């Protein structure tokens, strides 16, 4: 049976190369495990973020590694955007000796990794997972890096109120923490600041058809002047295509997950859509310099601010190892948790005093004529930010 | 508003019907549920995107994209399924899963894991008012295209020799071969038709979703499978009926379910499917003869 024989041989090769890929580290090496999605629905978010992290680590390695003495060996394994697979590869990375763990841009797989790293005290950082419940769900080893959902939602709500918006329709999906909670955080802030919730609707991720939901919006006696959603691609393009196709012109606001080339590529369809980013490259800013350096490094310009966020993770780790003075995971964890006003690329990043979701600025952006136009950067008042 | 929801339901049902028909045509002849049917859609979607990027006029781009779907289906049969001819149903099923996974990975690594925006012409996002309610151009096109495709297919199957042979093959393949009709031609035609339907469905799908991504074929093929099973596996009228029924149930539930129950929509739809199958185990309109390869 030649076919079967070939299969066996393939399996053998895979096993051999698999072992080769996870060979143990030498004395001055520190292994960072990256359980991230190279395929599947999270890949468009994980890949840019990982590219940024890789750039930071390459630069640091050229200068001797983390804190100038621990050469980083980044071991990357594909999670296929599947939560169970994420836990499997995380275990493999732990077995390979990872002292720091990087997890996908979503709460659920990140929590599955955290459950493995928490008992071992391995500091675990999500690339751009932004659900504020994420860190509490795991414990003290889990760190967010991107502006948290409740912070982003507060920034967008503050902006909508300042614009004079009065009634919002919230479109959520129970399928992920991000799509379920972010619009609700927005609703909380919006109501507190004298706005009203005109209605709520839900969708299933991957749902082909939004027509029924859109007809419901059109049928509301009390018409909203804003639709807030955390839907992202491919659901967001589908929703807005069908919304505009049904003749509804109510503005739609979202958050960071629609700050992507795909949504930008929708052109006139997304005119007026407000979203958030981790920063904005003003002329002369550090972010502008980063974007130029990244373009040189990767051969293409950054797609979003996920790249710079990934890069900043590298800087945070470098600083943490410096403070810890060793490669002991627990010391590194403590050092990250104590970080205060750390000078990143996008602004100051603080972990001290938070529940390990960083305090950092949020940039508000708006699509106009196929371009993302900068509105303003803000750090929302901590008192306004709703509890996770 | 009720009229509006009915239009929504028919529009979605039409797309599901096209998809289910694509599965049913192949199943009726070779007894294979082609789970790579969704990837034919993805391929057509990327073909449309490529044509538009290269500046082809929109109608021509659509034409090329649909043909790509059809040709890819024939190629798929030639490369993956012909060597498996005569194999068990399970082997065929696994082959189709393999083809599907392979294509997904090729799309992800070869093109991009990120969905690509497809800029539909402006008039497609327009809407026209009709008395009290507005009808979107998109859903109208969906309904018209589905109806035309169903009529054209029916004419092909009823009025041409190949069509007649295909209907006969669905009932008893061996007798058709004894009549001197080459099996390969019938099977290739079945795949060609299913590819055409996948291409058309892809155009309607992309028009409504404004982007193509490597995984976009998964949901439609799942819906098509459900529709085809509800309608009666291997039965073409059944596939159409199943498609419309599924579309109508989905839209009505989405429109009427209160917020607290809405997340259970898919569970309710699938429970409905089970209920239909309990009452009519062979589907709504059973195939004349169940075919096994």
XYZ file of C-alpha atoms in Angstrom:
681
model
C 0.000 0.000 0.000
C 2.200 2.813 -1.273
C -0.222 5.556 -0.248
C -0.303 4.412 3.323
C 3.465 4.078 3.327
C 3.813 7.666 2.114
C 1.511 8.809 4.855
C 3.601 7.055 7.466
C 6.730 8.604 6.112
C 5.106 12.049 6.145
C 4.097 11.539 9.752
C 7.628 10.502 10.618
C 9.099 13.594 8.940
C 6.614 15.777 10.756
C 7.583 14.219 14.072
C 11.299 14.658 13.407
C 10.974 18.273 12.330
C 8.595 18.948 15.196
C 11.205 17.776 17.677
C 13.905 19.743 15.883
C 11.800 22.900 16.109
C 11.402 22.677 19.875
C 14.945 21.759 20.845
C 15.909 23.161 24.211
C 17.503 26.512 24.796
C 21.138 27.183 25.685
C 22.111 29.006 28.877
C 21.769 32.647 27.826
C 18.746 32.012 25.652
C 15.221 32.820 26.670
C 12.405 31.077 24.862
C 9.276 33.052 24.082
C 6.431 30.825 22.988
C 3.920 32.289 20.547
C 0.704 30.313 20.311
C -0.864 32.393 17.573
C -3.152 31.937 14.611
C -1.432 31.613 11.273
C -4.607 30.278 9.711
C -8.299 30.814 10.370
C -10.376 33.753 11.464
C -7.874 35.286 13.893
C -4.940 35.130 11.482
C -5.623 38.597 10.002
C -5.163 40.035 13.519
C -2.476 37.778 14.964
C -0.173 37.938 11.965
C 0.354 41.727 11.839
C 0.788 41.848 15.609
C 3.260 38.984 15.513
C 5.193 40.693 12.702
C 5.618 43.732 14.945
C 6.787 41.601 17.870
C 9.217 39.749 15.642
C 10.714 43.023 14.465
C 11.211 44.172 18.056
C 12.831 40.887 19.044
C 15.118 40.886 15.990
C 16.257 44.402 16.899
C 16.754 43.456 20.544
C 18.646 40.280 19.606
C 20.977 42.384 17.482
C 21.797 44.277 20.685
C 22.309 41.135 22.730
C 18.735 40.183 23.502
C 16.320 41.115 26.305
C 18.075 43.469 28.740
C 21.110 43.073 26.477
C 21.942 39.571 27.711
C 19.157 37.059 27.060
C 19.003 36.178 23.372
C 15.400 35.557 22.468
C 14.351 32.419 20.703
C 10.825 32.939 19.429
C 9.026 29.640 18.881
C 5.811 30.098 16.912
C 3.053 27.536 16.668
C -0.173 27.790 14.698
C -3.400 27.633 16.695
C -5.583 27.479 13.552
C -7.850 30.000 15.358
C -9.200 27.108 17.383
C -9.409 27.372 21.159
C -8.684 23.696 21.855
C -5.769 23.690 19.417
C -4.446 26.828 21.133
C -4.252 24.985 24.438
C -2.524 22.040 22.754
C 0.209 24.139 21.155
C 0.605 26.181 24.345
C 1.354 22.964 26.225
C 3.925 22.062 23.567
C 5.532 25.469 23.966
C 5.633 25.107 27.748
C 7.253 21.691 27.325
C 9.800 23.309 25.018
C 10.779 25.603 27.873
C 8.929 28.844 27.101
C 9.427 31.401 29.877
C 7.105 33.962 28.351
C 3.955 33.164 26.413
C 2.253 35.156 23.664
C -1.399 34.397 22.912
C -3.879 35.228 20.122
C -5.866 38.421 19.633
C -8.957 37.035 21.314
C -10.029 36.379 24.868
C -11.207 32.779 24.597
C -8.019 31.157 23.238
C -5.925 33.440 25.460
C -7.804 32.226 28.532
C -7.235 28.615 27.467
C -3.487 29.317 27.403
C -3.662 31.208 30.682
C -5.123 28.185 32.410
C -1.906 26.333 31.578
C 0.552 29.141 32.326
C -1.071 30.431 35.524
C -0.072 27.477 37.745
C 3.485 27.687 36.381
C 3.724 31.450 36.822
C 4.687 32.055 33.178
C 3.877 35.642 32.173
C 1.356 35.513 29.340
C 0.574 38.412 27.031
C -2.209 38.539 24.467
C -1.209 40.125 21.162
C -4.264 42.307 20.820
C -7.019 40.612 22.788
C -8.819 43.521 24.353
C -11.612 42.039 26.476
C -11.122 43.414 29.997
C -12.547 40.227 31.521
C -9.587 38.367 30.070
C -7.041 39.072 32.785
C -9.386 38.423 35.701
C -10.545 35.165 34.117
C -6.990 33.814 34.273
C -5.090 35.373 37.128
C -1.963 37.359 37.810
C 0.152 36.016 34.911
C -2.223 37.260 32.227
C -1.645 40.666 30.646
C -3.575 42.549 28.024
C -1.549 44.848 25.782
C -4.073 46.620 23.603
C -6.441 49.335 24.891
C -9.228 47.397 26.643
C -12.722 47.131 25.176
C -14.312 49.174 27.940
C -11.702 51.911 27.473
C -12.184 51.951 23.702
C -15.972 51.952 24.080
C -15.783 54.858 26.520
C -13.662 56.849 24.080
C -16.124 56.265 21.241
C -19.114 57.030 23.495
C -17.530 60.262 24.733
C -16.980 61.252 21.136
C -20.556 60.358 20.083
C -21.987 62.392 22.974
C -19.753 65.328 22.078
C -21.061 65.076 18.516
C -24.615 65.383 19.833
C -25.768 61.818 19.202
C -28.822 60.956 21.307
C -30.109 57.472 20.480
C -28.028 54.405 19.740
C -28.838 50.958 18.396
C -26.489 48.277 19.745
C -25.666 45.342 17.468
C -23.953 42.511 19.348
C -23.062 38.875 18.817
C -22.905 36.476 21.752
C -20.277 34.454 19.849
C -17.229 36.247 21.263
C -16.476 38.336 24.321
C -15.439 41.227 22.103
C -18.544 41.349 19.929
C -20.858 40.721 22.886
C -19.495 43.211 25.411
C -17.938 46.165 23.643
C -21.224 47.672 22.371
C -22.750 47.130 25.826
C -19.879 49.067 27.463
C -20.618 51.787 24.948
C -24.306 51.670 25.905
C -23.480 52.037 29.610
C -21.355 55.139 29.096
C -23.778 56.550 26.539
C -26.765 56.192 28.904
C -24.806 57.640 31.827
C -24.062 60.692 29.724
C -27.754 61.276 28.879
C -27.881 59.243 25.674
C -30.553 56.562 25.181
C -30.522 53.025 23.803
C -33.101 52.892 21.014
C -32.843 49.161 20.482
C -30.653 46.080 20.458
C -30.049 43.394 17.884
C -27.874 40.307 17.647
C -26.189 38.356 14.903
C -24.282 35.100 14.612
C -20.663 35.365 13.501
C -20.411 34.213 9.913
C -24.105 34.856 9.382
C -24.735 35.382 5.664
C -27.772 37.559 5.884
C -28.500 40.640 7.974
C -31.681 41.639 6.149
C -34.082 40.650 8.940
C -32.089 42.595 11.535
C -31.873 45.595 9.223
C -35.613 45.506 8.562
C -36.107 45.516 12.334
C -33.900 48.608 12.624
C -35.882 50.309 9.880
C -39.104 49.397 11.631
C -38.147 51.001 14.978
C -40.684 53.639 15.935
C -37.914 55.540 17.679
C -35.227 55.803 14.997
C -31.629 55.716 16.328
C -29.142 58.324 15.149
C -26.232 55.898 15.585
C -25.553 52.165 15.296
C -22.756 50.824 17.503
C -21.293 47.400 16.822
C -18.112 45.444 17.435
C -18.699 43.260 14.377
C -15.554 42.761 12.350
C -14.661 41.156 9.066
C -16.229 39.387 7.312
C -19.410 40.249 9.252
C -18.912 43.999 9.334
C -18.582 44.399 5.536
C -21.667 42.206 5.072
C -23.669 44.181 7.609
C -22.833 47.596 6.227
C -23.249 46.493 2.613
C -26.733 45.197 3.371
C -27.592 48.138 5.637
C -26.737 50.719 2.996
C -28.297 48.453 0.358
C -31.575 48.640 2.253
C -31.454 52.423 2.103
C -30.504 53.016 5.756
C -28.109 55.953 6.155
C -27.718 55.936 9.987
C -23.997 56.293 10.872
C -22.236 53.155 12.139
C -19.460 53.272 14.740
C -17.223 50.423 15.779
C -13.880 49.843 17.492
C -10.354 48.651 16.725
C -11.218 45.465 14.823
C -12.536 47.397 11.824
C -9.360 49.437 11.457
C -8.127 47.054 8.771
C -7.229 47.233 5.071
C -10.286 45.118 4.286
C -12.722 47.593 5.783
C -10.780 50.521 4.351
C -10.993 48.774 0.974
C -14.774 49.043 1.076
C -14.321 52.657 -0.015
C -17.402 54.844 -0.104
C -19.469 52.167 1.604
C -17.796 52.914 4.954
C -17.726 56.705 4.688
C -18.323 58.196 8.125
C -17.585 54.985 10.059
C -15.718 55.824 13.289
C -13.252 53.312 14.753
C -10.369 53.223 17.184
C -6.653 52.526 16.980
C -3.809 52.179 19.448
C -2.219 55.333 18.084
C -1.945 57.735 15.195
C 1.209 58.531 13.254
C 1.331 62.310 13.478
C 4.193 63.859 11.508
C 7.368 63.678 13.566
C 5.904 61.165 16.010
C 7.638 57.992 17.144
C 4.843 56.046 15.474
C 5.646 57.620 12.117
C 9.274 56.596 12.523
C 8.168 53.094 13.504
C 5.947 52.814 10.430
C 8.903 53.728 8.206
C 11.179 51.249 9.979
C 8.554 48.522 9.790
C 8.068 49.099 6.068
C 11.803 48.629 5.618
C 11.767 45.511 7.828
C 8.725 43.754 6.395
C 8.674 45.071 2.842
C 5.199 46.498 3.271
C 3.654 49.271 5.347
C 1.857 48.331 8.598
C -1.761 47.380 7.938
C -3.019 48.791 11.205
C -1.786 49.599 14.699
C -1.555 45.902 15.581
C 2.001 45.904 14.255
C 3.139 48.681 16.564
C 1.279 47.050 19.430
C 3.208 43.837 18.802
C 6.431 45.837 18.656
C 5.635 47.471 21.985
C 5.159 44.039 23.545
C 8.812 43.418 22.677
C 9.805 46.689 24.339
C 7.711 45.919 27.411
C 9.378 42.517 27.757
C 12.815 44.073 27.362
C 12.062 46.598 30.095
C 10.574 43.896 32.328
C 13.655 41.665 32.032
C 15.861 44.688 32.762
C 13.875 45.461 35.909
C 13.751 41.816 36.956
C 17.462 41.417 36.337
C 16.926 37.762 35.489
C 15.011 35.454 33.200
C 12.918 34.085 36.034
C 9.288 34.054 34.815
C 7.903 35.168 38.175
C 10.298 38.118 38.383
C 9.430 39.110 34.818
C 5.736 38.927 35.663
C 6.186 41.176 38.681
C 8.198 43.622 36.599
C 5.495 43.880 33.916
C 2.796 44.343 36.563
C 4.807 47.185 38.096
C 5.381 49.059 34.827
C 4.436 52.729 35.146
C 4.434 55.407 32.448
C 6.574 53.249 30.222
C 7.495 55.171 27.083
C 6.116 53.111 24.219
C 5.836 54.110 20.579
C 2.198 55.196 20.769
C 2.383 56.879 24.163
C 2.773 56.051 27.824
C 1.813 52.551 28.945
C 0.982 51.798 32.580
C 0.229 48.471 34.242
C 0.794 49.484 37.868
C -2.512 49.890 39.680
C -4.555 48.197 36.915
C -5.906 44.691 36.755
C -3.243 44.027 34.092
C -5.173 45.658 31.250
C -2.884 48.590 30.389
C -3.779 52.222 30.670
C -2.864 53.735 27.336
C -4.215 56.270 24.865
C -6.906 55.491 22.315
C -6.896 57.158 18.895
C -10.246 57.851 17.251
C -10.359 57.539 13.486
C -12.983 57.986 10.776
C -13.147 56.564 7.254
C -13.593 59.167 4.570
C -13.229 58.512 0.865
C -11.419 55.220 1.391
C -8.930 56.675 3.900
C -8.723 56.532 7.689
C -8.773 60.132 8.912
C -7.524 61.016 12.354
C -10.006 62.637 14.754
C -8.300 62.814 18.135
C -6.352 60.869 20.750
C -7.748 60.531 24.243
C -7.320 58.708 27.523
C -10.875 58.384 28.854
C -11.527 59.437 32.441
C -11.056 56.310 34.587
C -14.275 57.144 36.469
C -16.265 56.893 33.214
C -14.911 53.513 32.169
C -17.505 50.828 32.998
C -16.416 47.864 35.109
C -15.669 44.700 33.100
C -42.639 45.423 7.256
C -43.998 41.901 6.812
C -43.779 42.303 3.036
C -40.187 43.463 3.489
C -39.316 40.397 5.554
C -40.905 38.147 2.923
C -38.656 39.699 0.285
C -35.663 39.147 2.583
C -36.658 35.515 3.058
C -37.151 34.811 -0.635
C -33.871 36.491 -1.470
C -31.892 34.411 1.014
C -33.876 31.271 0.159
C -33.009 31.721 -3.502
C -29.284 31.713 -2.794
C -29.624 28.645 -0.561
C -31.641 26.938 -3.294
C -28.862 27.544 -5.853
C -26.304 26.149 -3.440
C -28.371 23.115 -2.513
C -29.045 22.407 -6.189
C -25.305 22.412 -6.849
C -24.817 19.741 -4.184
C -27.886 17.780 -5.255
C -26.935 17.563 -8.943
C -23.619 15.922 -8.151
C -25.129 13.721 -5.454
C -27.923 12.508 -7.721
C -25.376 11.261 -10.277
C -22.336 10.060 -8.301
C -23.614 9.779 -4.738
C -21.055 12.263 -3.475
C -21.773 15.158 -1.130
C -19.128 17.531 -2.371
C -18.064 19.490 0.698
C -15.576 21.338 -1.480
C -18.558 23.042 -3.133
C -18.008 26.034 -0.861
C -14.422 26.379 -2.092
C -15.738 26.620 -5.651
C -17.621 29.681 -4.403
C -14.497 31.068 -2.772
C -12.582 30.545 -5.994
C -15.255 32.375 -8.005
C -15.153 35.167 -5.448
C -11.388 35.568 -5.808
C -11.735 35.396 -9.598
C -14.230 38.263 -9.439
C -11.868 40.235 -7.232
C -8.933 39.603 -9.579
C -10.962 40.656 -12.624
C -12.056 43.866 -10.921
C -8.500 44.607 -9.793
C -7.320 44.179 -13.384
C -9.959 46.683 -14.419
C -12.336 44.417 -16.321
C -15.833 45.890 -16.689
C -18.196 44.528 -14.056
C -20.445 42.330 -16.261
C -17.408 40.747 -17.909
C -15.800 40.171 -14.499
C -18.910 38.371 -13.292
C -18.935 36.243 -16.423
C -15.284 35.263 -15.993
C -15.793 34.555 -12.286
C -18.787 32.277 -12.857
C -16.923 30.421 -15.624
C -13.985 29.992 -13.261
C -16.297 28.292 -10.763
C -17.603 25.952 -13.467
C -14.160 25.091 -14.829
C -12.766 24.566 -11.345
C -15.581 22.119 -10.632
C -14.740 20.109 -13.738
C -11.043 20.199 -12.853
C -11.842 19.108 -9.323
C -13.729 16.113 -10.663
C -10.883 15.219 -13.000
C -8.120 15.537 -10.421
C -9.713 14.436 -7.178
C -12.895 12.488 -7.776
C -12.312 10.565 -11.010
C -9.525 8.417 -9.492
C -11.949 7.654 -6.662
C -14.759 6.538 -8.939
C -16.423 3.439 -7.588
C -15.036 4.033 -4.120
C -17.302 3.883 -1.092
C -19.471 6.814 -0.045
C -17.189 7.399 2.946
C -14.057 7.555 0.798
C -15.718 10.052 -1.522
C -16.849 12.143 1.422
C -13.355 12.168 2.921
C -11.881 13.089 -0.456
C -14.199 16.071 -0.677
C -13.202 17.173 2.836
C -9.559 16.830 1.862
C -10.042 18.921 -1.273
C -11.897 21.509 0.785
C -9.199 21.774 3.479
C -6.438 21.842 0.899
C -8.028 24.685 -1.042
C -8.664 26.660 2.148
C -5.003 26.460 3.081
C -3.941 27.364 -0.452
C -6.185 30.437 -0.344
C -4.916 31.418 3.105
C -1.244 31.034 2.356
C -1.323 31.887 -1.329
C -3.585 34.934 -1.220
C -4.146 36.199 2.309
C -5.749 35.076 5.530
C -7.430 38.466 5.615
C -10.750 38.994 3.853
C -10.363 41.087 0.722
C -12.829 43.878 0.137
C -14.715 43.614 -3.136
C -15.977 47.001 -4.206
C -19.376 46.320 -5.715
C -20.644 48.954 -8.133
C -22.518 51.756 -6.393
C -25.862 50.930 -7.955
C -25.883 47.577 -6.178
C -26.126 49.217 -2.781
C -29.004 51.368 -3.979
C -32.631 50.854 -3.093
C -35.871 51.791 -4.753
C -39.112 52.743 -3.067
C -42.164 50.785 -3.954
C -45.286 52.198 -2.393
C -44.781 51.924 1.326
C -41.536 50.005 1.496
C -38.072 50.075 -0.005
C -36.546 47.156 -1.850
C -32.779 46.949 -2.040
C -31.251 46.406 -5.463
C -29.117 43.582 -4.018
C -31.978 41.385 -2.794
C -33.930 42.056 -6.018
C -30.995 40.862 -8.114
C -30.708 37.828 -5.842
C -34.316 36.902 -6.429
C -34.217 37.472 -10.184
C -30.938 35.606 -10.719
C -32.026 32.631 -8.596
C -35.334 32.405 -10.456
C -33.665 32.616 -13.878
C -31.048 30.025 -12.934
C -33.702 27.610 -11.682
C -35.765 28.021 -14.869
C -32.692 27.623 -17.107
C -31.640 24.467 -15.294
C -35.123 23.022 -15.557
C -35.183 23.731 -19.313
C -31.745 22.149 -19.720
C -32.772 19.006 -17.885
C -36.106 18.691 -19.721
C -35.299 19.806 -23.257
C -31.795 18.565 -24.074
C -30.436 15.080 -24.640
C -27.689 15.526 -22.054
C -30.253 16.835 -19.618
C -32.522 13.868 -20.189
C -29.555 11.529 -19.839
C -28.688 13.187 -16.541
C -32.161 12.766 -15.185
C -32.071 9.148 -16.299
C -28.640 8.662 -14.734
C -29.992 9.910 -11.439
C -32.556 7.116 -11.541
C -30.399 4.309 -12.914
C -26.878 5.035 -14.041
C -26.146 1.575 -15.413
C -29.081 1.563 -17.800
C -28.009 4.965 -19.122
C -24.538 3.596 -19.814
C -26.067 0.596 -21.585
C -27.837 3.095 -23.831
C -24.407 4.190 -25.052
C -24.036 7.416 -23.135
C -20.503 7.866 -21.769
C -20.433 7.990 -17.994
C -17.575 10.463 -17.885
C -19.513 12.997 -19.918
C -22.549 12.787 -17.661
C -20.426 13.157 -14.548
C -18.383 16.015 -15.997
C -21.600 17.796 -16.964
C -22.970 17.325 -13.465
C -19.843 18.936 -12.005
C -19.919 21.695 -14.619
C -23.502 22.530 -13.679
C -22.740 22.414 -9.976
C -19.742 24.706 -10.569
C -21.903 27.134 -12.533
C -24.433 27.204 -9.706
C -21.644 27.689 -7.176
C -20.279 30.559 -9.268
C -23.648 32.244 -9.511
C -24.320 31.761 -5.809
C -20.860 33.181 -5.075
C -21.673 36.354 -7.018
C -24.884 36.848 -5.040
C -23.092 35.979 -1.795
C -20.231 38.396 -2.430
C -22.631 41.125 -3.557
C -24.284 40.893 -0.162
C -21.109 40.546 1.867
C -18.705 42.894 0.075
C -15.644 40.758 0.813
C -14.095 37.400 -0.030
C -12.075 35.386 2.455
C -10.455 31.950 2.419
C -13.065 30.481 4.758
C -16.128 32.011 3.137
C -17.215 28.687 1.621
C -17.864 26.980 4.936
C -21.199 28.518 5.916
C -22.832 28.273 2.481
C -21.914 24.635 1.971
C -23.272 23.836 5.425
C -26.539 25.615 4.656
C -26.710 23.910 1.272
C -26.181 20.536 2.887
C -28.972 21.155 5.383
C -31.258 22.376 2.612
C -30.471 19.396 0.415
C -31.099 16.937 3.256
C -34.359 18.585 4.246
C -35.467 18.625 0.640
C -34.522 14.998 0.068
C -30.951 14.094 -0.838
C -30.464 13.730 -4.553
C -33.790 15.306 -5.434
C -33.458 18.522 -7.417
C -36.936 19.922 -6.713
C -36.310 18.902 -3.103
C -33.088 20.912 -2.969
C -34.897 24.006 -4.188
C -37.738 23.515 -1.724
C -35.254 22.869 1.102
C -33.268 25.987 0.208
C -36.292 28.241 0.266
C -37.640 26.658 3.446
C -34.304 27.177 5.225
C -34.049 30.791 4.041
C -37.584 31.583 5.105
C -37.217 29.977 8.549
C -33.923 31.795 9.189
C -35.250 35.222 8.249
C -38.535 34.790 10.095
C -36.780 33.657 13.272
C -34.292 36.500 13.036
C -37.142 38.941 12.543
C -39.438 37.718 15.281
C -37.382 36.110 18.052
C -37.123 38.282 21.164
C -33.609 39.380 22.096
C -33.158 36.888 24.924
C -33.838 33.876 22.687
C -32.098 35.201 19.574
C -28.743 33.502 20.277
C -30.517 30.140 20.050
C -31.691 30.880 16.509
C -29.448 28.313 14.828
C -30.382 25.690 17.398
C -34.048 26.335 16.720
C -33.529 26.135 12.949
C -31.712 22.816 13.289
C -34.396 21.478 15.632
C -36.883 22.351 12.915
C -34.780 20.390 10.446
C -34.843 17.377 12.771
C -38.596 17.716 13.114
C -39.043 17.748 9.324
C -36.856 14.663 8.986
C -38.769 12.841 11.727
C -42.004 13.365 9.837
C -40.522 12.833 6.370
C -37.308 10.832 6.741
C -36.667 10.933 2.975
C -37.023 14.713 2.868
C -39.726 17.023 1.588
C -39.585 15.764 -2.010
C -37.682 12.460 -1.968
C -35.445 11.461 -4.857
C -36.938 8.949 -7.243
C -34.241 6.474 -6.375
C -31.527 6.790 -3.795
C -28.222 6.502 -5.619
C -25.048 4.999 -4.284
C -21.788 4.855 -6.097
